[in-house]
Coordinates of C-alpha atoms and ligand atoms in Angstrom, one line a residue:
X482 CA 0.0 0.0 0.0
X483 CA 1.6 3.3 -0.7
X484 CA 2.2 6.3 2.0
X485 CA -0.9 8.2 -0.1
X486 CA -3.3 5.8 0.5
X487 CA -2.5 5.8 3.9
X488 CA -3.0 9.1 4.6
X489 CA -6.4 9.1 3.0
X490 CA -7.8 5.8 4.6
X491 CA -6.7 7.7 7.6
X492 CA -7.9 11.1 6.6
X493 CA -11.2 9.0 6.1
X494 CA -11.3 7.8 9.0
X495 CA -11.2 10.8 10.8
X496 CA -13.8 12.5 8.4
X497 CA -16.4 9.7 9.4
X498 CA -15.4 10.2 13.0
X499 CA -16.3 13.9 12.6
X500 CA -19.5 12.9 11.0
X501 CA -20.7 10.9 13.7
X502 CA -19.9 13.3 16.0
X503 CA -21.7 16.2 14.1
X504 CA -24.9 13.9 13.6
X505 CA -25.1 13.5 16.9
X506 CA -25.0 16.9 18.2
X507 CA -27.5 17.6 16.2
X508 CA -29.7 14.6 17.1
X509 CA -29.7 16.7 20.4
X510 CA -30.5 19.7 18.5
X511 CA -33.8 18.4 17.2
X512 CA -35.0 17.2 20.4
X513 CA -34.4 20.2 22.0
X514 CA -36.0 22.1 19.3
X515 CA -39.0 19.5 20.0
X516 CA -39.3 20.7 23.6
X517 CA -38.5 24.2 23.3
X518 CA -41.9 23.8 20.4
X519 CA -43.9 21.9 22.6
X520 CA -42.9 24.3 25.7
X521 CA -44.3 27.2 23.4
X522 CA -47.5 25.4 22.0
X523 CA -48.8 22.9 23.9
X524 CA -47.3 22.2 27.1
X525 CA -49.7 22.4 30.1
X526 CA -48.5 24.8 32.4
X527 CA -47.6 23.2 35.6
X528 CA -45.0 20.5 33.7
X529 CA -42.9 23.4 32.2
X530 CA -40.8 23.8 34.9
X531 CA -39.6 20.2 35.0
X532 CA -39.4 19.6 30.8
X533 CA -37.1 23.0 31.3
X534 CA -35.1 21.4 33.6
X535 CA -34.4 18.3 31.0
X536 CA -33.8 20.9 28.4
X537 CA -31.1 22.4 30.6
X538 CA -30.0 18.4 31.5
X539 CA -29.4 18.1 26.7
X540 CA -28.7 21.3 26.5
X541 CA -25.8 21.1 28.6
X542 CA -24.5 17.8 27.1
X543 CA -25.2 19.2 23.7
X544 CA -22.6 22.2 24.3
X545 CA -19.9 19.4 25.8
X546 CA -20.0 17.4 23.0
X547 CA -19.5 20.8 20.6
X548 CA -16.3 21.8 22.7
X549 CA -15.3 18.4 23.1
X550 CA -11.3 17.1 23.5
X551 CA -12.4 15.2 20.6
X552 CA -14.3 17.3 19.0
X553 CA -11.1 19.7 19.2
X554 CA -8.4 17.4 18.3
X555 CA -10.6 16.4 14.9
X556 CA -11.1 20.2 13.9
X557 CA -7.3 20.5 14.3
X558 CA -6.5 17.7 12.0
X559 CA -9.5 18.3 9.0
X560 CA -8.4 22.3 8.9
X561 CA -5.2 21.3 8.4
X562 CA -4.5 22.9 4.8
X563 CA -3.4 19.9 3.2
X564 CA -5.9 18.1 4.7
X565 CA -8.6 20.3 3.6
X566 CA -7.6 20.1 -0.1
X567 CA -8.7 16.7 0.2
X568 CA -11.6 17.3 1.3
X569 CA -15.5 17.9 -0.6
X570 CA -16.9 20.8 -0.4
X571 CA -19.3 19.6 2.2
X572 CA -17.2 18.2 4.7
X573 CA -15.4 21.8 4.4
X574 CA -18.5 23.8 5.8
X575 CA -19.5 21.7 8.2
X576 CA -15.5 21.6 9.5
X577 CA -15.8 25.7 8.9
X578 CA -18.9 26.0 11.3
X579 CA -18.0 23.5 13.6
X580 CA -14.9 25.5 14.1
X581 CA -16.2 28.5 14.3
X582 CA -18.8 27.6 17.3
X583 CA -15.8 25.9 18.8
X584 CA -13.1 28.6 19.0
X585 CA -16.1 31.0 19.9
X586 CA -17.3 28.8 23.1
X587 CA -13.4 28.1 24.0
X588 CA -12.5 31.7 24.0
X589 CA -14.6 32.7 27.1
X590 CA -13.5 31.4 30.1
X591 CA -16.0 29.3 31.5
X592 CA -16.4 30.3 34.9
X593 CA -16.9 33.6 33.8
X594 CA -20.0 32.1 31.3
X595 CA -21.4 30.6 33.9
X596 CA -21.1 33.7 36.1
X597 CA -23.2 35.6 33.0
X598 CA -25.7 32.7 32.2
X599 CA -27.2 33.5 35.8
X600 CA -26.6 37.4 35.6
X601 CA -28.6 36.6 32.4
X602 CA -31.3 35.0 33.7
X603 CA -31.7 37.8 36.8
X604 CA -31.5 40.2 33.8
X605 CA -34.5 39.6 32.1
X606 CA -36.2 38.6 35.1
X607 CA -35.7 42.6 36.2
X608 CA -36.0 43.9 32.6
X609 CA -39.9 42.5 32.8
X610 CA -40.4 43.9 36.5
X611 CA -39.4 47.5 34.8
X612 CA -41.3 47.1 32.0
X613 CA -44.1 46.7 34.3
X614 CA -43.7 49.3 36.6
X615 CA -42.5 51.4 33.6
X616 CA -39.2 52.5 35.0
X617 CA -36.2 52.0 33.1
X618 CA -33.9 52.6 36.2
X619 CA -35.0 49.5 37.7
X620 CA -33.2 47.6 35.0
X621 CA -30.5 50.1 34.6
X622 CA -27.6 48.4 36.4
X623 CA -28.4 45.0 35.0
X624 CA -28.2 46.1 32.2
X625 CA -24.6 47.8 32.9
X626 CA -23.3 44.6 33.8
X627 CA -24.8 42.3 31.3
X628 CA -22.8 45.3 28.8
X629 CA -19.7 44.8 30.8
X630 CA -19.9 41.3 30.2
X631 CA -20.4 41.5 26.4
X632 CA -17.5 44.0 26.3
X633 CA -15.2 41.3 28.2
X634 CA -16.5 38.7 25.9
X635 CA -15.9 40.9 23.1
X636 CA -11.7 41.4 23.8
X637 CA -11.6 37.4 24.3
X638 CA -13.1 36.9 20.7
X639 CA -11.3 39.4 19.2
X640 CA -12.0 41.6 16.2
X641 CA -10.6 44.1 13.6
X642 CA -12.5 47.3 12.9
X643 CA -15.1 48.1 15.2
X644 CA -15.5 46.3 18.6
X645 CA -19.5 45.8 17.8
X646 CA -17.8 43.6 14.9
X647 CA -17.1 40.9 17.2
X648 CA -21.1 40.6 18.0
X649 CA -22.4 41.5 14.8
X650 CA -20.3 38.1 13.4
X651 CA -22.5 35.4 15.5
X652 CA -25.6 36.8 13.3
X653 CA -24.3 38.1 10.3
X654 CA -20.9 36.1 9.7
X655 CA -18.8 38.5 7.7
X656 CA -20.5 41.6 8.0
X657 CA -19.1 44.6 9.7
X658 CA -20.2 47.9 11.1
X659 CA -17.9 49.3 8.1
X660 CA -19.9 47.6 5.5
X661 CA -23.1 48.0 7.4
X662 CA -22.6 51.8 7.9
X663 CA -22.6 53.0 4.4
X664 CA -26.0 50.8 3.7
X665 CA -28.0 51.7 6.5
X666 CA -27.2 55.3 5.9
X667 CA -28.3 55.3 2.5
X668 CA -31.6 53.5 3.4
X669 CA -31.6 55.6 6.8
X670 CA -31.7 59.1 4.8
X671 CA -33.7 57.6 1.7
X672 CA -36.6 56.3 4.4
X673 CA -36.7 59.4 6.1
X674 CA -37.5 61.8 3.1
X675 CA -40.2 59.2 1.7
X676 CA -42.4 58.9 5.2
X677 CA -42.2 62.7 4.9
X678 CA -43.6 62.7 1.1
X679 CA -46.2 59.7 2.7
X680 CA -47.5 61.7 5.7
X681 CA -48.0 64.4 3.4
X682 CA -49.8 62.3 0.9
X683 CA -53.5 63.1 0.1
X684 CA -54.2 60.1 -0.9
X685 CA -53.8 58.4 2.3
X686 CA -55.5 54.2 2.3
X687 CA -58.6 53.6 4.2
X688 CA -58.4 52.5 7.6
X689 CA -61.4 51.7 8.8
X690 CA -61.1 48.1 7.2
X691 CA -59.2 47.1 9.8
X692 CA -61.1 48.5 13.0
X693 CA -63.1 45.8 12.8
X694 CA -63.6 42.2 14.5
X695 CA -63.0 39.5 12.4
X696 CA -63.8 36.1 14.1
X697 CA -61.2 34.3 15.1
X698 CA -62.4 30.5 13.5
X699 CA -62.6 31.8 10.2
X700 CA -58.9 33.8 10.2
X701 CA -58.0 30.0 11.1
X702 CA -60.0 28.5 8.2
X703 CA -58.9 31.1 5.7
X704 CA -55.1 30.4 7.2
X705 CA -55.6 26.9 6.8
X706 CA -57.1 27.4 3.2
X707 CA -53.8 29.4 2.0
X708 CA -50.9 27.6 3.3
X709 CA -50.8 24.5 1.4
X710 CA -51.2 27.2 -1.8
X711 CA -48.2 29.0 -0.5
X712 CA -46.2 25.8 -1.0
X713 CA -46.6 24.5 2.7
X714 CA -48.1 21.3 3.1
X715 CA -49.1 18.8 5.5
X716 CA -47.0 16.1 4.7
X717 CA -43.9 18.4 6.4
X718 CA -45.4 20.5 8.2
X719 CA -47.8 21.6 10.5
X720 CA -49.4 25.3 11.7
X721 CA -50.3 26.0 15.8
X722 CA -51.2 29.1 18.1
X723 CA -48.6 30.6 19.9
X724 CA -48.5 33.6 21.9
X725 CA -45.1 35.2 19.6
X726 CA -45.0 33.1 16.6
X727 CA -42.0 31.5 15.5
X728 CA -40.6 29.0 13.0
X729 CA -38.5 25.7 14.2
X730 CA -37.5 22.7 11.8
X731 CA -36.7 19.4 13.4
X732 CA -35.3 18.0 10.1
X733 CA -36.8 19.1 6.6
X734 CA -39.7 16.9 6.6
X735 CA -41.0 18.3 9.7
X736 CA -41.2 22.0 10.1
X737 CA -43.5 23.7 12.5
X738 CA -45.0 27.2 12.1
X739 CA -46.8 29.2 15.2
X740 CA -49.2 32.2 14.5
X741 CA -51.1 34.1 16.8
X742 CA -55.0 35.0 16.3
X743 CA -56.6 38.6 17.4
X744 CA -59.9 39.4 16.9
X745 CA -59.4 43.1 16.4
X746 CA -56.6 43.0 14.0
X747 CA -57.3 40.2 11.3
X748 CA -53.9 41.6 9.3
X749 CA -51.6 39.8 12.2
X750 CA -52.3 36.1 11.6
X751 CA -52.8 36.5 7.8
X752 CA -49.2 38.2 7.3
X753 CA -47.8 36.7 10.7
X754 CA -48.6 33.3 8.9
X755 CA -47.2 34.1 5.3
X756 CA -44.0 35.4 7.2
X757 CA -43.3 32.2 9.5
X758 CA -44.1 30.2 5.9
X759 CA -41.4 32.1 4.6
X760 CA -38.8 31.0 7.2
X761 CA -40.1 27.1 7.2
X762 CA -39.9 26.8 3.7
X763 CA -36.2 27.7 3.7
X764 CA -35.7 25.4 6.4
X765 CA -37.8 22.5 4.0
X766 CA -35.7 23.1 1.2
X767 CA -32.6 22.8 2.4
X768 CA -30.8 19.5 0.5
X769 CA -31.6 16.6 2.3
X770 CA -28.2 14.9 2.1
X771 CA -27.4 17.9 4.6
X772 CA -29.5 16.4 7.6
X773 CA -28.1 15.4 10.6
X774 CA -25.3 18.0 9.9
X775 CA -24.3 21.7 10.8
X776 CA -25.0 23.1 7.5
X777 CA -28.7 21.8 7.3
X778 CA -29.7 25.2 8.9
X779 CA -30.1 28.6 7.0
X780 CA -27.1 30.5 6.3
X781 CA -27.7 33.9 8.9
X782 CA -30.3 35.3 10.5
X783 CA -30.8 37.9 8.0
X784 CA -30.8 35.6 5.3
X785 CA -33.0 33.6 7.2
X786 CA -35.3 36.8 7.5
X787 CA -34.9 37.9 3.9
X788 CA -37.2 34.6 2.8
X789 CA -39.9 35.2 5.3
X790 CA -39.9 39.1 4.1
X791 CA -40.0 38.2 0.5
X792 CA -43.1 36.1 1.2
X793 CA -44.6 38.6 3.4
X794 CA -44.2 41.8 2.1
X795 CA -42.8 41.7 -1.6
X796 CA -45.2 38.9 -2.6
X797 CA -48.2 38.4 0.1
X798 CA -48.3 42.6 0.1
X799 CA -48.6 43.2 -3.3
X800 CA -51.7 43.9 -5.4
X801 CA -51.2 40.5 -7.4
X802 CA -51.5 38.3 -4.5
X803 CA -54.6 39.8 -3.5
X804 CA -56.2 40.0 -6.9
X805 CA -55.6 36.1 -6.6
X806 CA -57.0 35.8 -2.9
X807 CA -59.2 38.4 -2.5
X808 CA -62.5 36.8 -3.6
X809 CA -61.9 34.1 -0.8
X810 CA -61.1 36.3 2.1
X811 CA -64.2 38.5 0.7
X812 CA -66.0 35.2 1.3
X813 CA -64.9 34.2 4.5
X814 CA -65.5 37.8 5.6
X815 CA -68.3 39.3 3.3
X816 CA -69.6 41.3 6.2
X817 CA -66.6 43.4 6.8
X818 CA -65.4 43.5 3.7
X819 CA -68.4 44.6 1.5
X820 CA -67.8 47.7 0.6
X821 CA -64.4 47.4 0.1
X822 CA -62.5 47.1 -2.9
X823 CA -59.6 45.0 -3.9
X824 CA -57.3 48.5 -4.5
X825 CA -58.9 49.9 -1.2
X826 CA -57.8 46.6 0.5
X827 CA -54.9 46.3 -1.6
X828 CA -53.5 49.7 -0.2
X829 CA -54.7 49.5 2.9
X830 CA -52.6 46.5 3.8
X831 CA -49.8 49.0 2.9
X832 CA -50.2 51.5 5.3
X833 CA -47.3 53.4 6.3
X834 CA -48.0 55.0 9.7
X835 CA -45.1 56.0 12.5
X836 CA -45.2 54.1 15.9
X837 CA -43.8 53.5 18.9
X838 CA -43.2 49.8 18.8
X839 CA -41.2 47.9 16.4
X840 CA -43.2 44.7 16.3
X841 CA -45.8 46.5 15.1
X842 CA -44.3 49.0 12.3
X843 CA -45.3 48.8 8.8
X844 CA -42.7 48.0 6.0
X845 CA -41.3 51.3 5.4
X846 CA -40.3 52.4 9.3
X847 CA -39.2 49.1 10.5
X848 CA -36.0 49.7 9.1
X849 CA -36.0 53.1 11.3
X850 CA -36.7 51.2 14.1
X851 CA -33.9 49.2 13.4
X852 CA -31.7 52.2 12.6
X853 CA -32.3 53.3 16.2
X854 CA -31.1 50.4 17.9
X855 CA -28.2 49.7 15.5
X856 CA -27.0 53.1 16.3
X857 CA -27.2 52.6 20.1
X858 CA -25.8 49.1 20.5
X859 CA -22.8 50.5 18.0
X860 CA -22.5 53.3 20.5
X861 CA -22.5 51.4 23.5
X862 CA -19.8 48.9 22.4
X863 CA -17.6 51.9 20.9
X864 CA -17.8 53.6 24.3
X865 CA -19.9 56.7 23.1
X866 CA -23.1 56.0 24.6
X867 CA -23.7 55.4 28.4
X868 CA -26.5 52.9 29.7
X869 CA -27.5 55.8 32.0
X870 CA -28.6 57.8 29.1
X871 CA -30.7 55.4 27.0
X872 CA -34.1 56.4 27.5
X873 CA -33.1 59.9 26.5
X874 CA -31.0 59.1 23.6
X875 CA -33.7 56.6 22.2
X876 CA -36.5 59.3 22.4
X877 CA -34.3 61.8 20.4
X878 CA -33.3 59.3 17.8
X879 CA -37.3 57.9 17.7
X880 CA -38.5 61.8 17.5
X881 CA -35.3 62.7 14.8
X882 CA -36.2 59.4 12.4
X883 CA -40.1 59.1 13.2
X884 CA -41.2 61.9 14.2
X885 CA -42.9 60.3 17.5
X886 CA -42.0 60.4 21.1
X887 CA -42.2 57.5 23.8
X888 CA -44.6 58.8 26.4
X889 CA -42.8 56.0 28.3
X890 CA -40.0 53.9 29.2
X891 CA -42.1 50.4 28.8
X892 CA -43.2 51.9 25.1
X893 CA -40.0 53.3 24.8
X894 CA -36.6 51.6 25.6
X895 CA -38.3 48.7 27.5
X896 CA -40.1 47.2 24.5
X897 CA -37.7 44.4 23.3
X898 CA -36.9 41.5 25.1
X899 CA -33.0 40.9 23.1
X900 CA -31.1 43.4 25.6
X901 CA -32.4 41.6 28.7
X902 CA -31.0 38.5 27.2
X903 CA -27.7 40.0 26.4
X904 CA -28.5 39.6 22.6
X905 CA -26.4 42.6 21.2
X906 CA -25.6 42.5 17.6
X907 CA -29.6 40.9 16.1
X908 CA -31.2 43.7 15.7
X909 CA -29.4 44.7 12.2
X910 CA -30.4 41.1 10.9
X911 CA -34.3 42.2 10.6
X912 CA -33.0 44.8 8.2
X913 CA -30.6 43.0 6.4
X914 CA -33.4 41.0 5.8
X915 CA -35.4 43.3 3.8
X916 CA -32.4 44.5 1.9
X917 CA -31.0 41.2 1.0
X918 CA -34.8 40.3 -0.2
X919 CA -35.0 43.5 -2.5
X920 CA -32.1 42.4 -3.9
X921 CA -33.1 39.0 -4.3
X922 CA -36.6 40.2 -5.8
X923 CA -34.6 42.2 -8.5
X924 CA -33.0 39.5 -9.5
X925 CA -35.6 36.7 -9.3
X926 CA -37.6 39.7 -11.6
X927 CA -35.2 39.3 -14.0
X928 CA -34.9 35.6 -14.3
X929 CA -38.6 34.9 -14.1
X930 CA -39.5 38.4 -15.9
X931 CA -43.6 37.0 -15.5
X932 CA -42.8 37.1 -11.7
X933 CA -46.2 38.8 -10.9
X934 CA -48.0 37.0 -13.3
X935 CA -47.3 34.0 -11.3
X936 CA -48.4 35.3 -8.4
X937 CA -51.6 37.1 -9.9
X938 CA -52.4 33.1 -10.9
X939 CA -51.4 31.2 -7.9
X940 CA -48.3 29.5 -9.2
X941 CA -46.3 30.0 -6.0
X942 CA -44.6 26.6 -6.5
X943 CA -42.4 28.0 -9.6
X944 CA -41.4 31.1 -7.2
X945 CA -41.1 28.6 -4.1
X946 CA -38.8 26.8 -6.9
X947 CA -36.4 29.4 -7.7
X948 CA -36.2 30.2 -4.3
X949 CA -35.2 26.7 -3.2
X950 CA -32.5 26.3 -6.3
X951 CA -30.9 29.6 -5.6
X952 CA -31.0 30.1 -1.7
X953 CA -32.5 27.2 -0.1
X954 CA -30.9 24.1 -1.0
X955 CA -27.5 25.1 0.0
X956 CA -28.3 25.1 3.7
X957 CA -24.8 26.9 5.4
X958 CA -22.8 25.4 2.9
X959 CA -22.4 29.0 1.8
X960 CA -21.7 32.2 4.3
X961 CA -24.7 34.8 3.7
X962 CA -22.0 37.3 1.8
X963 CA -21.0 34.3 -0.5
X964 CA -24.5 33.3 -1.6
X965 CA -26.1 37.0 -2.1
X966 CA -22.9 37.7 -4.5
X967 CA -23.7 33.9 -5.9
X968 CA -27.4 34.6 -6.8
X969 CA -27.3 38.4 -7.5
X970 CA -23.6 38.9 -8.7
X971 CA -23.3 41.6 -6.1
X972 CA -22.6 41.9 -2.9
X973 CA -25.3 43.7 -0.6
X974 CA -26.2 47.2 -0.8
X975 CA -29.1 49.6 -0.3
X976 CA -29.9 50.0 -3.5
X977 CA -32.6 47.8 -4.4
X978 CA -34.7 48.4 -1.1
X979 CA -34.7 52.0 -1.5
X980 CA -35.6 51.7 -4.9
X981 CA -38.4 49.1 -4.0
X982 CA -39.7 51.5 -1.6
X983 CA -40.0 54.1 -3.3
X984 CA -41.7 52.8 -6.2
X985 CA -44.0 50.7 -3.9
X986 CA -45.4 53.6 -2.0
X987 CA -45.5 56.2 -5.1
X988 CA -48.2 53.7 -6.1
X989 CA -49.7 53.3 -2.7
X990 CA -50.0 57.1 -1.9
X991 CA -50.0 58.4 -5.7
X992 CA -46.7 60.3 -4.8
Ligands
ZN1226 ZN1 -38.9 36.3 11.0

């Protein structure tokens, strides 16, 4: 046998070893996605506690495996250069993420993690007593300390550029506050000048379409009636209540979707619904020779939230999906919506109005929303901006981008739950979203140039197609900035959002 062969049985060797290894971590995975699912749907009450405590048992055993002697020794050996030329392409992702969450977890001391995981817990535990009592100073000082934390974890990481970078990369692997900067800023100042031309719009969408109850059974019926048209069926997946809907994928022939129902606002679960299809479908179409790997996941978080944007807003919010489903919700809801036309409806689902709370924003000023707390958590981590001074600076930049103000701390800084958690460095992903899915819908325009043809007629499955060819399929087995440059053949910018903006809402308000 020669010294070649050898090295590759024993290369082999070690690459099946890895395998296992990966499969199994995320055999734990799956299960504790199936409890965290059932924890948030199902679960009666008073057996939470305990199924949380078994969730902490896997969890726990899950994270050994990942920062495993083993797992360690075998990263060493498959990044090896040489070793890596040998290597398919496959096998060369999954050894890139496994590395990645590796050196990440190793970095941090782990007393001091464990130290944070119960400041953590405390944290949020005070952040909802604030919110409650409405006083931002009650949470101040956790908050302090959960930043000092981040900023210690932050010099163990390591970055170049900005400090913020460090956080930014466990989202949005490769992109930096200096690439960031320049596209938020165009979209910032591009947003700000359109809601003025909107508010001052005479032609402002009717309202009063949606102040009105619409009963609860038949939003579930007509929900039920469009998903298996938008491409989700019941073979892989299946639809629940929740009270903050969310999408989780156990392998790719089981996805499960959450929606919420509200019987004064029949817009929530419609475009709640299309938006969590969005995000299962990715997770469906994912290759299947990927499962029981790391790369059977998609690629960032704002990937992730560029396909449930496209569903939601560039194709469920445009006139051509509702000239296709309009006649049925009319008959589900003749009452309501009898003297109301398919353009009335069709704008009014576009309604750009400023708010206080980011969950709730329309299209347009999410992305200010975003801007806001971008801003701050790039300030905090620079040293610019002071805990202390939060509520303050997050009014000025609310009154400066939307013209509103925060008559409080609770509708003000208090509203998100991701600072509590110590989450610094998600926010930008809901944005990159949007601007990763404008430049996706430019392209996806181009190569199917009867785009809303097909959606006028119901043929989601050729969109859902192009979708799963160009992003789905490939899982992680391409980092977010690889794939958009892949599929659009450039890398992200502003451009395509503010242009999609614009010419959305010329229509809507006749600008
Ligand atoms: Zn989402």
């Amino acid at each position: 046998m020669s010294s070649e062969t050898m090295l590759d049985s024993s290369i082999q060797q070690k690459v099946e070893q890895f395998k296992a290894l990966d499969e199994k971590i995320c055999h734990f995975g799956n299960i504790l996605g199936l409890i965290g699912w059932d924890q948030r749907t199902g679960a009666p009450k008073k057996g939470r506690a305990l199924s949380s405590k078994a969730r902490g048992t896997l969890s726990a055993e899950s994270f050994q495996l990942s920062v495993s002697e083993e797992m360690g020794q075998l990263l060493d050996t498959l990044s090896d250069p040489a070793i890596q030329e040998q290597l398919d392409e496959v096998t060369k992702a999954c050894v890139r993420e496994r590395k990645k969450g590796y050196d990440r977890s190793k970095k941090i001391p782990a007393n001091l993690f464990k130290e944070y995981v119960v400041h953590a817990s405390n944290a949020t535990n005070l952040w909802e007593e604030a919110r409650e009592k409405n006083d931002f100073s009650l949470f101040q000082s956790a908050l302090e300390k959960t930043v000092e934390y981040q900023k210690q974890f932050i010099e163990y990481y390591g970055y170049e550029g900005h400090p913020y970078n460090a956080l930014l990369d466990s989202y949005e692997p490769g992109l930096t506050v200096e690439k960031i900067d320049p596209i938020f800023a165009a979209l910032r100042a591009s947003s700000v000048e359109l809601l003025q031309r909107i508010m001052k719009s005479e032609h402002q969408p009717r309202k009063d379409i949606f102040e009105q109850d619409y009963d609860i059974e038949l939003q579930k019926k007509f929900n039920r009636y469009i998903l298996p048209k938008l491409e989700f069926h019941s073979e892989f997946g299946r639809l629940d209540e929740t009270v903050h809907p969310f999408a989780s994928s156990l392998n790719t022939g089981d996805i499960r979707i959450t929606t919420r129902y509200l019987q004064d606002n029949v817009r929530s679960a419609i475009f709640g619904t299309i938006h969590e299809v969005g995000h299962g479908l990715y997770e469906q179409g994912v290759n299947p020779d990927y499962e029981g790997t790391v790369i059977r996941r998609g690629t960032s978080m704002g990937m992730h939230e560029s396909q449930s944007r496209f569903l939601e807003n560039m194709v469920g919010r445009s006139s051509e999906f509702w000239t296709y489903f309009y006649n049925d919700l009319q008959s589900y809801f003749p009452e309501q919506l009898k003297d109301v036309s398919l353009d009335d409806f069709s704008r009014a689902i576009n309604l750009v109005e400023p708010s206080l709370v980011r969950v709730e924003a329309d299209e347009l000023t999410y992305n200010l929303h975003i801007m806001v707390r971008y801003e701050i958590e790039k300030g905090i981590f620079s040293g610019e901006i002071e805990v202390k001074d939060l509520p303050r600076i997050w009014q000025e930049k609310l009154e400066d981008y939307l013209g509103v103000t925060p008559p409080n701390d609770t509708l003000g800084v208090l509203q998100d739950v991701h600072w509590s958690q110590g989450s610094f460095g998600y926010f930008p992903s809901y944005s990159l979203g949007n601007l990763y899915a404008a430049q996706l819908l430019n392209t996806i325009k181009k190569e199917l140039p009867n785009f809303y043809q097909l959606i006028e007629t119901g043929q989601f499955s050729v969109i859902r197609e192009w979708l799963r060819v160009n992003i789905h399929q490939y899982g992680k087995l391409y980092t977010p900035g690889e794939l958009i440059v892949k599929v659009t053949g450039e890398e992200l910018n502003a451009k395509y959002l503010v242009d999609y903006l614009e010419e959305k809402y010329s229509k809507v308000y006749q600008l």
